[in-house]
Amino acid sequence: FFLPLKHTRPGTRKAMDVIKAEHLKRLREREAGREVFLRPLPLESTVEDVREMVVSKCGEEKVAIDRVKLLKTAGGSLMSAFLTLSSEAEARHCTAQLNGASFGGQVMAASPARNREGLKKAKEPCMFFLEGKCMRGDTCQFAHEKSASEAGGRRLPPCKFF
C-alpha cells in the first residue's frame, strides 16, 4: 500500500521508516484497549498453548482472540504474552479471569497493556527537536515546543563535578 509522504523521496530508507511508523500507529490505535499483557508464562509455551489456556479460563463463548504475541524477556529466562482480543469488554473480562490464575505451575499476572499513544508527553523539551534532529516525531515522549528561550539548542543541567 502507498501512503502520501511529506518531505520524503519514494524508495528511500526514511520514506520506508515513515510508512512503517504510520502503519504501526494505525495498528496501535485499532488495538487500544483490547490488549492484555500476561506474565510470566512457562518458557516452553506456544501460541496454541496460550490460546487454549485463555479460552479455558475465560470461557469459549466470552472470548475471541485476534492475536497472541509471545515475548522472551530478561535474557530469555522469562516468557510473557500480549493478547489482542476482539473488544475492550473481552479484554476487561479476560484480565479479571487470568490475573492470579495458574498456568504451567506458575501464577500469572494479567493487566491491560499500556497504550503508548495515551501516555502524556513529558513537560521537559526534547533536546533533539530543539536542534532540528528528533527522528521520533509524534512518538517522541518529550515536548516538541520551541519557545524563544529554548531556541538556542540543548539545555543540559550543569555538570555537578564542575
Coordinates of N, CA and C in Angstrom, one line a residue:
F1 N 0.8 -1.2 0.0 CA 0.0 0.0 0.0 C 0.9 1.2 0.0
F2 N 0.3 2.3 -0.5 CA 1.1 3.6 -0.6 C 0.4 4.6 0.3
L3 N 1.2 5.4 1.0 CA 0.7 6.5 1.8 C 1.3 7.8 1.3
P4 N 0.6 8.9 1.4 CA 1.2 10.1 1.0 C 2.3 10.5 2.0
L5 N 3.5 10.8 1.5 CA 4.6 11.1 2.4 C 5.0 12.6 2.3
K6 N 5.2 13.2 3.4 CA 5.6 14.6 3.3 C 7.1 14.7 3.5
H7 N 7.7 15.4 2.6 CA 9.1 15.7 2.6 C 10.0 14.5 2.6
T8 N 9.6 13.4 1.8 CA 10.5 12.3 1.7 C 10.4 11.8 0.2
R9 N 11.5 11.3 -0.3 CA 11.6 10.8 -1.6 C 11.2 9.3 -1.6
P10 N 10.2 8.9 -2.5 CA 9.8 7.5 -2.5 C 11.1 6.6 -2.7
G11 N 11.0 5.4 -2.0 CA 12.1 4.5 -2.1 C 13.3 4.7 -1.2
T12 N 13.3 5.8 -0.5 CA 14.4 6.0 0.4 C 14.2 5.3 1.8
R13 N 15.2 5.1 2.5 CA 15.0 4.4 3.8 C 14.1 5.3 4.7
K14 N 14.3 6.6 4.7 CA 13.4 7.4 5.5 C 12.0 7.3 5.1
A15 N 11.7 7.2 3.8 CA 10.3 7.0 3.4 C 9.7 5.7 3.9
M16 N 10.6 4.6 3.9 CA 10.1 3.3 4.4 C 9.9 3.4 5.9
D17 N 10.7 4.1 6.6 CA 10.6 4.3 8.1 C 9.3 5.0 8.4
V18 N 8.9 6.0 7.6 CA 7.7 6.8 7.8 C 6.5 5.9 7.5
I19 N 6.5 5.1 6.5 CA 5.4 4.2 6.2 C 5.2 3.2 7.3
K20 N 6.3 2.6 7.8 CA 6.2 1.7 8.9 C 5.7 2.3 10.1
A21 N 6.2 3.5 10.5 CA 5.7 4.2 11.7 C 4.2 4.5 11.6
E22 N 3.8 5.0 10.4 CA 2.3 5.3 10.2 C 1.5 4.1 10.4
H23 N 2.0 3.0 9.8 CA 1.2 1.7 9.9 C 1.1 1.2 11.3
L24 N 2.2 1.3 12.0 CA 2.2 0.8 13.4 C 1.3 1.7 14.3
K25 N 1.3 3.0 14.0 CA 0.4 3.9 14.8 C -1.0 3.6 14.5
R26 N -1.4 3.3 13.3 CA -2.8 3.0 13.0 C -3.2 1.6 13.7
L27 N -2.2 0.7 13.7 CA -2.5 -0.6 14.3 C -2.7 -0.4 15.8
R28 N -1.8 0.4 16.5 CA -2.0 0.6 17.9 C -3.3 1.3 18.2
E29 N -3.7 2.2 17.4 CA -5.0 2.9 17.6 C -6.2 1.9 17.5
R30 N -6.1 1.0 16.6 CA -7.2 0.0 16.4 C -7.2 -1.0 17.6
E31 N -6.0 -1.3 18.2 CA -5.9 -2.3 19.2 C -6.0 -1.7 20.6
A32 N -6.0 -0.4 20.7 CA -6.0 0.3 22.0 C -7.2 -0.2 22.9
G33 N -6.9 -0.6 24.1 CA -8.0 -1.1 25.0 C -8.3 -2.5 24.8
R34 N -7.8 -3.2 23.8 CA -8.2 -4.6 23.5 C -7.0 -5.5 23.8
E35 N -5.9 -5.0 24.3 CA -4.7 -5.8 24.6 C -4.6 -6.1 26.0
V36 N -4.2 -7.4 26.3 CA -3.9 -7.8 27.7 C -2.5 -8.3 27.7
F37 N -1.8 -8.0 28.8 CA -0.4 -8.4 29.0 C -0.4 -9.5 30.0
L38 N 0.2 -10.7 29.7 CA 0.3 -11.8 30.6 C 1.7 -12.1 30.9
R39 N 2.0 -12.4 32.2 CA 3.4 -12.7 32.6 C 3.3 -13.4 34.0
P40 N 4.2 -14.2 34.4 CA 5.1 -15.0 33.5 C 4.4 -16.2 32.9
L41 N 5.0 -16.7 31.8 CA 4.5 -17.9 31.2 C 5.6 -18.9 31.2
P42 N 5.3 -20.2 31.2 CA 6.4 -21.2 31.1 C 7.2 -21.0 29.8
L43 N 8.5 -21.2 29.8 CA 9.4 -21.0 28.7 C 9.0 -21.8 27.4
E44 N 8.4 -23.0 27.7 CA 8.1 -23.9 26.6 C 6.7 -23.6 26.0
S45 N 6.0 -22.5 26.4 CA 4.7 -22.1 25.9 C 4.7 -21.8 24.4
T46 N 3.7 -22.2 23.8 CA 3.5 -21.9 22.3 C 2.2 -21.0 22.2
V47 N 2.0 -20.4 21.1 CA 0.9 -19.6 20.8 C -0.4 -20.4 21.0
E48 N -0.4 -21.7 20.5 CA -1.5 -22.6 20.7 C -1.8 -22.9 22.1
D49 N -0.8 -23.1 22.9 CA -1.0 -23.4 24.4 C -1.7 -22.2 25.0
V50 N -1.2 -21.0 24.7 CA -1.7 -19.8 25.3 C -3.2 -19.6 24.9
R51 N -3.5 -19.8 23.6 CA -4.9 -19.6 23.2 C -5.8 -20.6 23.9
E52 N -5.4 -21.9 24.0 CA -6.2 -22.9 24.7 C -6.4 -22.5 26.1
M53 N -5.4 -22.1 26.8 CA -5.5 -21.7 28.2 C -6.4 -20.5 28.4
V54 N -6.3 -19.5 27.5 CA -7.2 -18.3 27.7 C -8.6 -18.7 27.4
V55 N -8.9 -19.5 26.4 CA -10.3 -19.9 26.1 C -10.8 -20.7 27.3
S56 N -10.0 -21.6 27.9 CA -10.5 -22.5 29.0 C -10.8 -21.6 30.3
K57 N -9.9 -20.6 30.5 CA -10.1 -19.8 31.7 C -11.1 -18.7 31.6
C58 N -11.3 -18.2 30.4 CA -12.2 -17.0 30.2 C -13.6 -17.5 29.6
G59 N -13.7 -18.7 29.1 CA -14.9 -19.2 28.6 C -15.0 -19.0 27.1
E60 N -15.2 -20.1 26.3 CA -15.2 -20.0 24.9 C -16.2 -19.0 24.3
E61 N -17.4 -18.9 24.9 CA -18.4 -18.0 24.4 C -18.1 -16.6 24.7
K62 N -17.2 -16.3 25.6 CA -16.9 -14.9 26.1 C -15.7 -14.3 25.4
V63 N -14.9 -15.1 24.6 CA -13.6 -14.5 24.2 C -13.4 -14.9 22.7
A64 N -12.9 -14.0 22.0 CA -12.4 -14.2 20.6 C -11.0 -13.5 20.5
I65 N -10.0 -14.4 20.3 CA -8.6 -13.9 20.3 C -8.2 -13.5 18.9
D66 N -7.9 -12.3 18.7 CA -7.4 -11.9 17.4 C -5.9 -12.2 17.2
R67 N -5.1 -12.1 18.2 CA -3.7 -12.3 18.1 C -3.0 -12.6 19.4
V68 N -2.0 -13.5 19.4 CA -1.2 -13.8 20.5 C 0.3 -13.5 20.1
K69 N 1.0 -12.7 20.9 CA 2.4 -12.5 20.6 C 3.2 -12.8 21.8
L70 N 4.1 -13.8 21.7 CA 4.9 -14.3 22.8 C 6.2 -13.5 22.8
L71 N 6.7 -13.2 24.0 CA 8.0 -12.4 24.1 C 8.8 -13.1 25.2
K72 N 10.1 -13.3 24.9 CA 11.0 -13.8 25.9 C 11.7 -12.5 26.4
T73 N 11.8 -12.5 27.7 CA 12.4 -11.3 28.3 C 13.5 -11.7 29.3
A74 N 14.2 -10.8 29.8 CA 15.3 -11.0 30.8 C 16.3 -12.0 30.4
G75 N 16.8 -11.8 29.2 CA 17.9 -12.7 28.7 C 17.3 -14.1 28.4
G76 N 16.1 -14.2 28.1 CA 15.5 -15.5 27.7 C 15.0 -16.3 28.8
S77 N 15.0 -15.8 30.0 CA 14.7 -16.6 31.2 C 13.2 -16.5 31.6
L78 N 12.5 -15.5 31.0 CA 11.1 -15.3 31.3 C 10.3 -15.2 30.0
M79 N 9.1 -15.7 30.0 CA 8.2 -15.6 28.8 C 6.9 -14.8 29.2
S80 N 6.5 -13.9 28.3 CA 5.3 -13.2 28.5 C 4.5 -13.1 27.2
A81 N 3.3 -12.6 27.3 CA 2.5 -12.6 26.0 C 1.6 -11.4 26.0
F82 N 1.4 -10.9 24.8 CA 0.3 -9.9 24.6 C -0.8 -10.6 23.8
L83 N -2.0 -10.4 24.4 CA -3.2 -11.0 23.7 C -4.0 -9.8 23.1
T84 N -4.4 -9.9 21.9 CA -5.3 -8.9 21.4 C -6.7 -9.6 21.2
L85 N -7.6 -9.0 21.9 CA -9.0 -9.6 21.9 C -9.9 -8.7 20.9
S86 N -11.1 -9.2 20.6 CA -11.9 -8.5 19.7 C -12.6 -7.3 20.2
S87 N -12.7 -7.1 21.5 CA -13.3 -5.9 22.1 C -12.7 -5.6 23.4
E88 N -13.0 -4.3 23.9 CA -12.5 -3.9 25.2 C -13.2 -4.6 26.3
A89 N -14.4 -5.0 26.1 CA -15.2 -5.7 27.2 C -14.5 -7.1 27.4
E90 N -14.2 -7.7 26.3 CA -13.5 -9.0 26.4 C -12.1 -8.9 27.1
A91 N -11.4 -7.8 26.7 CA -10.1 -7.6 27.4 C -10.3 -7.4 28.9
R92 N -11.3 -6.7 29.3 CA -11.5 -6.5 30.8 C -11.9 -7.8 31.4
H93 N -12.8 -8.6 30.8 CA -13.2 -9.9 31.3 C -12.0 -10.8 31.4
C94 N -11.2 -10.9 30.4 CA -10.1 -11.8 30.4 C -9.0 -11.4 31.5
T95 N -8.8 -10.1 31.6 CA -7.9 -9.6 32.6 C -8.3 -10.0 34.0
A96 N -9.6 -9.9 34.3 CA -10.1 -10.3 35.6 C -10.0 -11.8 35.8
Q97 N -10.2 -12.6 34.8 CA -10.2 -14.1 34.9 C -8.8 -14.6 35.0
L98 N -7.8 -14.0 34.2 CA -6.5 -14.5 34.1 C -5.6 -14.0 35.2
N99 N -5.8 -12.9 35.8 CA -5.0 -12.3 36.9 C -5.0 -13.3 38.1
G100 N -3.9 -13.8 38.5 CA -3.8 -14.8 39.6 C -4.1 -16.2 39.2
A101 N -4.5 -16.5 38.0 CA -4.7 -17.8 37.5 C -3.4 -18.6 37.4
S102 N -3.4 -19.9 37.4 CA -2.2 -20.7 37.3 C -2.1 -21.3 35.9
F103 N -0.9 -21.3 35.3 CA -0.7 -21.9 34.0 C 0.7 -22.5 34.0
G104 N 0.8 -23.8 33.8 CA 2.1 -24.4 33.8 C 2.8 -24.4 35.1
G105 N 2.1 -24.4 36.2 CA 2.7 -24.3 37.5 C 3.1 -23.0 38.0
Q106 N 2.8 -21.9 37.2 CA 3.1 -20.6 37.6 C 1.8 -19.7 37.7
V107 N 1.9 -18.8 38.7 CA 0.7 -17.9 38.9 C 1.0 -16.7 38.0
M108 N 0.0 -16.4 37.2 CA 0.2 -15.3 36.2 C -0.4 -14.0 36.7
A109 N 0.2 -13.0 36.2 CA -0.4 -11.6 36.4 C -0.9 -11.2 35.1
A110 N -2.1 -10.6 35.0 CA -2.7 -10.1 33.8 C -3.0 -8.7 34.0
S111 N -2.8 -7.9 33.0 CA -3.1 -6.4 33.1 C -3.4 -5.9 31.7
P112 N -4.1 -4.8 31.7 CA -4.3 -4.2 30.4 C -3.0 -3.7 29.8
A113 N -2.7 -3.9 28.6 CA -1.5 -3.5 28.0 C -1.5 -1.9 27.9
R114 N -0.3 -1.3 28.2 CA -0.3 0.1 28.1 C -0.4 0.6 26.7
N115 N -1.2 1.7 26.5 CA -1.4 2.3 25.2 C -0.4 3.4 25.1
R116 N 0.7 3.3 24.4 CA 1.7 4.4 24.3 C 1.1 5.7 23.8
E117 N 0.1 5.6 22.9 CA -0.5 6.8 22.4 C -1.2 7.6 23.5
G118 N -1.7 6.9 24.5 CA -2.4 7.6 25.6 C -1.5 8.2 26.7
L119 N -0.2 7.9 26.6 CA 0.7 8.4 27.6 C 0.9 9.9 27.4
K120 N 1.0 10.6 28.5 CA 1.2 12.1 28.4 C 2.7 12.3 28.1
K121 N 3.0 13.3 27.3 CA 4.4 13.6 27.0 C 5.0 14.3 28.2
A122 N 6.3 14.2 28.3 CA 7.0 14.9 29.4 C 6.9 16.4 29.2
K123 N 7.0 17.1 30.3 CA 7.0 18.6 30.1 C 8.3 19.1 29.7
E124 N 9.3 18.2 29.9 CA 10.7 18.6 29.5 C 10.8 18.6 28.0
P125 N 11.4 19.6 27.4 CA 11.5 19.7 26.0 C 12.5 18.7 25.4
C126 N 12.2 18.3 24.2 CA 13.1 17.3 23.5 C 14.3 18.1 23.0
M127 N 15.5 17.7 23.5 CA 16.8 18.4 23.2 C 17.0 18.2 21.7
F128 N 16.7 17.1 21.1 CA 17.0 16.8 19.7 C 16.0 17.7 18.8
F129 N 14.8 17.8 19.2 CA 13.8 18.7 18.5 C 14.3 20.1 18.4
L130 N 14.9 20.6 19.5 CA 15.4 22.0 19.6 C 16.5 22.2 18.6
E131 N 17.2 21.1 18.3 CA 18.3 21.2 17.3 C 17.8 20.8 15.9
G132 N 16.6 20.4 15.8 CA 16.0 20.0 14.5 C 16.5 18.6 14.1
K133 N 16.8 17.8 15.1 CA 17.3 16.4 14.8 C 16.5 15.3 15.4
C134 N 15.3 15.5 15.9 CA 14.5 14.5 16.5 C 13.9 13.6 15.4
M135 N 14.2 12.3 15.5 CA 13.8 11.3 14.5 C 12.5 10.6 14.9
R136 N 12.0 10.9 16.1 CA 10.8 10.1 16.6 C 9.5 10.8 16.3
G137 N 9.5 12.0 15.9 CA 8.2 12.7 15.5 C 7.1 12.6 16.6
D138 N 5.9 12.1 16.2 CA 4.8 12.1 17.2 C 5.0 11.1 18.3
T139 N 5.9 10.1 18.1 CA 6.1 9.1 19.1 C 7.1 9.5 20.2
C140 N 7.7 10.7 20.0 CA 8.7 11.1 21.0 C 8.0 11.4 22.3
Q141 N 8.6 11.0 23.4 CA 8.0 11.2 24.7 C 8.3 12.6 25.4
F142 N 9.0 13.4 24.6 CA 9.3 14.7 25.2 C 8.6 15.8 24.4
A143 N 8.4 17.0 25.0 CA 7.7 18.1 24.4 C 8.4 18.6 23.1
H144 N 7.6 18.8 22.1 CA 8.1 19.4 20.8 C 7.6 20.8 20.7
E145 N 7.9 21.7 21.6 CA 7.5 23.1 21.5 C 8.8 23.9 21.6
K146 N 8.9 24.9 20.7 CA 10.0 25.7 20.6 C 9.7 27.1 21.1
S147 N 10.2 27.4 22.3 CA 10.0 28.8 22.8 C 11.2 29.6 22.5
A148 N 11.1 30.9 22.7 CA 12.2 31.8 22.4 C 13.4 31.5 23.3
S149 N 13.1 31.2 24.5 CA 14.3 31.0 25.4 C 15.0 29.7 25.1
E150 N 14.3 28.7 24.5 CA 14.9 27.4 24.3 C 15.4 27.3 22.9
A151 N 15.3 28.3 22.0 CA 15.7 28.2 20.6 C 17.2 28.0 20.4
G152 N 18.0 28.3 21.5 CA 19.4 28.2 21.3 C 20.0 26.8 21.3
G153 N 19.3 25.8 21.4 CA 19.8 24.4 21.4 C 19.6 23.7 22.7
R154 N 20.5 22.7 22.9 CA 20.4 21.9 24.1 C 20.4 22.7 25.4
R155 N 19.6 22.2 26.4 CA 19.6 22.8 27.7 C 19.9 21.7 28.7
L156 N 21.1 21.4 28.9 CA 21.5 20.4 29.8 C 21.8 20.9 31.2
P157 N 21.5 20.2 32.2 CA 21.9 20.7 33.5 C 23.4 20.8 33.7
P158 N 23.8 21.8 34.5 CA 25.3 22.0 34.6 C 25.9 20.7 35.2
C159 N 27.1 20.5 34.9 CA 27.9 19.4 35.4 C 28.1 19.5 36.9
K160 N 27.7 18.5 37.6 CA 27.8 18.6 39.1 C 29.3 18.5 39.6
F161 N 30.2 18.1 38.7 CA 31.6 17.9 39.1 C 32.4 19.2 38.7
F162 N 31.8 20.2 38.0 CA 32.5 21.4 37.6 C 32.5 22.4 38.6

